[in-house]
Amino acid sequence: TPVVEVGIDIPDATIMIVEGAERFGLASLHQLRGRVGRSDKQSYCLLYSENLTEKTTKRLNYFCKNNLGVKLAEFDLANRGAGNIFGTEQHGFVNLKIANLADFELISRTKTAVEYFVGKYNIKDWEGLEKAVQKYKGERISRD
């Protein structure tokens, strides 16, 4: 992660140059773009790529036309994949047996159902579910 992405505030900065833009996720590019244009001066975010494939061009064009971070994240998820949730790969598609992480409506409905279940029931009353959650916590969540 570029250090500039995490909150450096230089209001007079007017130009951001990103080399190898194809290697960044759209959310990261959005954070970088947000480091300029913090004053009343005209600002520019210039993206350079030495590997302009059709897919890269599509992604970068979408980025140039959209300013909402959530839309950029949804586009990247649908087009680059979520990566390996339990590993180190930062992009690529996950082979889930029953879900598609780019199906945002399904994710929203699932979240609502889980919130309802957790609010109505005590997980300790569901022995099999509690064991599965404990196993998941122990095996799947990486430790620092």
PDB file of C-alpha atoms in Angstrom:
ATOM      1  CA  THR A   1       0.000   0.000   0.000  1.00  0.00           C
ATOM      2  CA  PRO A   2       1.470   3.353  -0.950  1.00  0.00           C
ATOM      3  CA  VAL A   3       2.025   5.499   2.135  1.00  0.00           C
ATOM      4  CA  VAL A   4       0.383   8.470   0.416  1.00  0.00           C
ATOM      5  CA  GLU A   5      -2.873   6.497   0.267  1.00  0.00           C
ATOM      6  CA  VAL A   6      -3.357   6.469   4.020  1.00  0.00           C
ATOM      7  CA  GLY A   7      -4.093  10.102   4.632  1.00  0.00           C
ATOM      8  CA  ILE A   8      -1.353  12.551   3.733  1.00  0.00           C
ATOM      9  CA  ASP A   9      -3.017  15.948   3.395  1.00  0.00           C
ATOM     10  CA  ILE A  10      -1.196  18.477   1.222  1.00  0.00           C
ATOM     11  CA  PRO A  11      -3.927  20.889   0.091  1.00  0.00           C
ATOM     12  CA  ASP A  12      -1.750  22.583  -2.551  1.00  0.00           C
ATOM     13  CA  ALA A  13      -0.926  19.298  -4.332  1.00  0.00           C
ATOM     14  CA  THR A  14      -2.425  19.487  -7.808  1.00  0.00           C
ATOM     15  CA  ILE A  15      -0.936  16.544  -9.711  1.00  0.00           C
ATOM     16  CA  MET A  16      -0.898  12.842  -8.856  1.00  0.00           C
ATOM     17  CA  ILE A  17       1.012  10.550 -11.221  1.00  0.00           C
ATOM     18  CA  VAL A  18       0.379   6.818 -10.896  1.00  0.00           C
ATOM     19  CA  GLU A  19       2.731   4.538 -12.820  1.00  0.00           C
ATOM     20  CA  GLY A  20       1.689   0.948 -13.430  1.00  0.00           C
ATOM     21  CA  ALA A  21      -1.950   1.891 -12.843  1.00  0.00           C
ATOM     22  CA  GLU A  22      -3.096  -1.527 -14.081  1.00  0.00           C
ATOM     23  CA  ARG A  23      -1.553  -3.102 -10.974  1.00  0.00           C
ATOM     24  CA  PHE A  24      -3.779  -1.170  -8.563  1.00  0.00           C
ATOM     25  CA  GLY A  25      -7.336  -1.954  -7.592  1.00  0.00           C
ATOM     26  CA  LEU A  26      -9.835   0.789  -8.374  1.00  0.00           C
ATOM     27  CA  ALA A  27     -10.373   1.479  -4.663  1.00  0.00           C
ATOM     28  CA  SER A  28      -6.638   2.135  -4.248  1.00  0.00           C
ATOM     29  CA  LEU A  29      -6.585   4.386  -7.301  1.00  0.00           C
ATOM     30  CA  HIS A  30      -9.579   6.234  -5.870  1.00  0.00           C
ATOM     31  CA  GLN A  31      -7.671   6.813  -2.604  1.00  0.00           C
ATOM     32  CA  LEU A  32      -4.652   8.089  -4.515  1.00  0.00           C
ATOM     33  CA  ARG A  33      -6.807  10.378  -6.658  1.00  0.00           C
ATOM     34  CA  GLY A  34      -8.295  11.782  -3.464  1.00  0.00           C
ATOM     35  CA  ARG A  35      -4.888  13.099  -2.355  1.00  0.00           C
ATOM     36  CA  VAL A  36      -5.081  15.927  -4.943  1.00  0.00           C
ATOM     37  CA  GLY A  37      -7.796  18.500  -5.507  1.00  0.00           C
ATOM     38  CA  ARG A  38      -8.076  19.445  -1.848  1.00  0.00           C
ATOM     39  CA  SER A  39      -8.050  23.167  -2.562  1.00  0.00           C
ATOM     40  CA  ASP A  40      -9.732  25.473  -5.051  1.00  0.00           C
ATOM     41  CA  LYS A  41      -6.955  24.837  -7.615  1.00  0.00           C
ATOM     42  CA  GLN A  42      -7.540  22.630 -10.676  1.00  0.00           C
ATOM     43  CA  SER A  43      -5.973  19.213 -10.105  1.00  0.00           C
ATOM     44  CA  TYR A  44      -5.145  16.142 -12.175  1.00  0.00           C
ATOM     45  CA  CYS A  45      -4.607  12.453 -11.538  1.00  0.00           C
ATOM     46  CA  LEU A  46      -2.563  10.954 -14.380  1.00  0.00           C
ATOM     47  CA  LEU A  47      -2.624   7.183 -14.836  1.00  0.00           C
ATOM     48  CA  TYR A  48       0.125   5.436 -16.776  1.00  0.00           C
ATOM     49  CA  SER A  49       0.222   1.817 -17.846  1.00  0.00           C
ATOM     50  CA  GLU A  50       2.742  -0.107 -19.907  1.00  0.00           C
ATOM     51  CA  ASN A  51       0.338  -3.027 -20.229  1.00  0.00           C
ATOM     52  CA  LEU A  52      -2.819  -1.641 -21.824  1.00  0.00           C
ATOM     53  CA  THR A  53      -4.955  -4.643 -22.566  1.00  0.00           C
ATOM     54  CA  GLU A  54      -8.642  -4.382 -23.434  1.00  0.00           C
ATOM     55  CA  LYS A  55      -9.499  -5.365 -19.859  1.00  0.00           C
ATOM     56  CA  THR A  56      -7.144  -2.756 -18.366  1.00  0.00           C
ATOM     57  CA  THR A  57      -8.515  -0.058 -20.652  1.00  0.00           C
ATOM     58  CA  LYS A  58     -12.074  -0.936 -19.601  1.00  0.00           C
ATOM     59  CA  ARG A  59     -11.164  -0.713 -15.891  1.00  0.00           C
ATOM     60  CA  LEU A  60      -9.256   2.551 -16.172  1.00  0.00           C
ATOM     61  CA  ASN A  61     -11.972   4.141 -18.334  1.00  0.00           C
ATOM     62  CA  TYR A  62     -14.562   3.161 -15.722  1.00  0.00           C
ATOM     63  CA  PHE A  63     -12.361   4.723 -13.051  1.00  0.00           C
ATOM     64  CA  CYS A  64     -12.049   7.981 -15.001  1.00  0.00           C
ATOM     65  CA  LYS A  65     -15.830   8.258 -15.352  1.00  0.00           C
ATOM     66  CA  ASN A  66     -16.778   7.418 -11.741  1.00  0.00           C
ATOM     67  CA  ASN A  67     -16.067   9.202  -8.476  1.00  0.00           C
ATOM     68  CA  LEU A  68     -18.024   7.034  -6.034  1.00  0.00           C
ATOM     69  CA  GLY A  69     -15.779   4.628  -4.145  1.00  0.00           C
ATOM     70  CA  VAL A  70     -18.546   2.060  -3.631  1.00  0.00           C
ATOM     71  CA  LYS A  71     -19.244   1.901  -7.387  1.00  0.00           C
ATOM     72  CA  LEU A  72     -15.545   1.440  -8.105  1.00  0.00           C
ATOM     73  CA  ALA A  73     -15.281  -1.331  -5.507  1.00  0.00           C
ATOM     74  CA  GLU A  74     -18.335  -3.125  -6.933  1.00  0.00           C
ATOM     75  CA  PHE A  75     -16.909  -2.877 -10.461  1.00  0.00           C
ATOM     76  CA  ASP A  76     -13.548  -4.258  -9.327  1.00  0.00           C
ATOM     77  CA  LEU A  77     -15.186  -7.095  -7.400  1.00  0.00           C
ATOM     78  CA  ALA A  78     -17.277  -8.067 -10.420  1.00  0.00           C
ATOM     79  CA  ASN A  79     -14.370  -7.802 -12.877  1.00  0.00           C
ATOM     80  CA  ARG A  80     -11.235  -8.736 -10.921  1.00  0.00           C
ATOM     81  CA  GLY A  81     -12.743 -10.961  -8.249  1.00  0.00           C
ATOM     82  CA  ALA A  82     -12.337 -10.902  -4.497  1.00  0.00           C
ATOM     83  CA  GLY A  83      -8.984 -12.624  -4.361  1.00  0.00           C
ATOM     84  CA  ASN A  84      -8.241 -15.364  -1.904  1.00  0.00           C
ATOM     85  CA  ILE A  85     -10.208 -14.428   1.183  1.00  0.00           C
ATOM     86  CA  PHE A  86      -8.112 -16.725   3.365  1.00  0.00           C
ATOM     87  CA  GLY A  87      -4.775 -16.272   1.631  1.00  0.00           C
ATOM     88  CA  THR A  88      -2.506 -13.696   0.070  1.00  0.00           C
ATOM     89  CA  GLU A  89      -3.795 -13.260  -3.490  1.00  0.00           C
ATOM     90  CA  GLN A  90      -5.337  -9.800  -3.791  1.00  0.00           C
ATOM     91  CA  HIS A  91      -7.425 -10.459  -6.876  1.00  0.00           C
ATOM     92  CA  GLY A  92      -8.904 -13.398  -8.732  1.00  0.00           C
ATOM     93  CA  PHE A  93     -12.158 -15.243  -8.471  1.00  0.00           C
ATOM     94  CA  VAL A  94     -13.110 -17.408  -5.518  1.00  0.00           C
ATOM     95  CA  ASN A  95     -14.776 -20.719  -6.282  1.00  0.00           C
ATOM     96  CA  LEU A  96     -17.627 -20.677  -3.804  1.00  0.00           C
ATOM     97  CA  LYS A  97     -20.055 -23.577  -4.017  1.00  0.00           C
ATOM     98  CA  ILE A  98     -23.273 -21.666  -3.407  1.00  0.00           C
ATOM     99  CA  ALA A  99     -22.615 -17.950  -3.852  1.00  0.00           C
ATOM    100  CA  ASN A 100     -21.111 -15.327  -6.096  1.00  0.00           C
ATOM    101  CA  LEU A 101     -19.422 -12.454  -4.248  1.00  0.00           C
ATOM    102  CA  ALA A 102     -20.342 -10.104  -7.098  1.00  0.00           C
ATOM    103  CA  ASP A 103     -24.066 -10.789  -6.542  1.00  0.00           C
ATOM    104  CA  PHE A 104     -24.626  -7.692  -4.414  1.00  0.00           C
ATOM    105  CA  GLU A 105     -28.372  -8.287  -4.019  1.00  0.00           C
ATOM    106  CA  LEU A 106     -27.732 -11.786  -2.641  1.00  0.00           C
ATOM    107  CA  ILE A 107     -25.093 -10.415  -0.268  1.00  0.00           C
ATOM    108  CA  SER A 108     -27.513  -7.769   1.009  1.00  0.00           C
ATOM    109  CA  ARG A 109     -30.334 -10.293   1.504  1.00  0.00           C
ATOM    110  CA  THR A 110     -27.966 -12.706   3.252  1.00  0.00           C
ATOM    111  CA  LYS A 111     -26.752  -9.958   5.593  1.00  0.00           C
ATOM    112  CA  THR A 112     -30.364  -9.117   6.489  1.00  0.00           C
ATOM    113  CA  ALA A 113     -31.151 -12.794   7.152  1.00  0.00           C
ATOM    114  CA  VAL A 114     -28.069 -13.235   9.352  1.00  0.00           C
ATOM    115  CA  GLU A 115     -28.869 -10.082  11.339  1.00  0.00           C
ATOM    116  CA  TYR A 116     -32.416 -11.375  11.881  1.00  0.00           C
ATOM    117  CA  PHE A 117     -31.166 -14.823  12.954  1.00  0.00           C
ATOM    118  CA  VAL A 118     -28.537 -13.439  15.325  1.00  0.00           C
ATOM    119  CA  GLY A 119     -31.053 -11.019  16.842  1.00  0.00           C
ATOM    120  CA  LYS A 120     -33.738 -13.679  17.352  1.00  0.00           C
ATOM    121  CA  TYR A 121     -31.762 -16.791  18.326  1.00  0.00           C
ATOM    122  CA  ASN A 122     -28.873 -17.662  20.612  1.00  0.00           C
ATOM    123  CA  ILE A 123     -26.125 -19.446  18.679  1.00  0.00           C
ATOM    124  CA  LYS A 124     -25.479 -21.690  21.700  1.00  0.00           C
ATOM    125  CA  ASP A 125     -28.910 -23.266  21.071  1.00  0.00           C
ATOM    126  CA  TRP A 126     -27.641 -24.501  17.696  1.00  0.00           C
ATOM    127  CA  GLU A 127     -24.787 -26.863  18.598  1.00  0.00           C
ATOM    128  CA  GLY A 128     -23.771 -27.709  15.038  1.00  0.00           C
ATOM    129  CA  LEU A 129     -23.749 -24.076  14.000  1.00  0.00           C
ATOM    130  CA  GLU A 130     -21.777 -23.030  17.069  1.00  0.00           C
ATOM    131  CA  LYS A 131     -19.145 -25.719  16.350  1.00  0.00           C
ATOM    132  CA  ALA A 132     -18.880 -24.614  12.725  1.00  0.00           C
ATOM    133  CA  VAL A 133     -18.413 -20.984  13.757  1.00  0.00           C
ATOM    134  CA  GLN A 134     -15.761 -21.916  16.328  1.00  0.00           C
ATOM    135  CA  LYS A 135     -13.945 -24.070  13.758  1.00  0.00           C
ATOM    136  CA  TYR A 136     -14.104 -21.218  11.261  1.00  0.00           C
ATOM    137  CA  LYS A 137     -12.714 -18.761  13.805  1.00  0.00           C
ATOM    138  CA  GLY A 138      -9.888 -21.099  14.734  1.00  0.00           C
ATOM    139  CA  GLU A 139      -8.831 -22.224  11.272  1.00  0.00           C
ATOM    140  CA  ARG A 140      -9.756 -19.476   8.858  1.00  0.00           C
ATOM    141  CA  ILE A 141      -8.915 -16.168  10.451  1.00  0.00           C
ATOM    142  CA  SER A 142      -5.253 -15.292  10.112  1.00  0.00           C
ATOM    143  CA  ARG A 143      -3.370 -14.160  13.148  1.00  0.00           C
ATOM    144  CA  ASP A 144      -1.121 -11.089  13.220  1.00  0.00           C
TER     145      ASP A 144
END
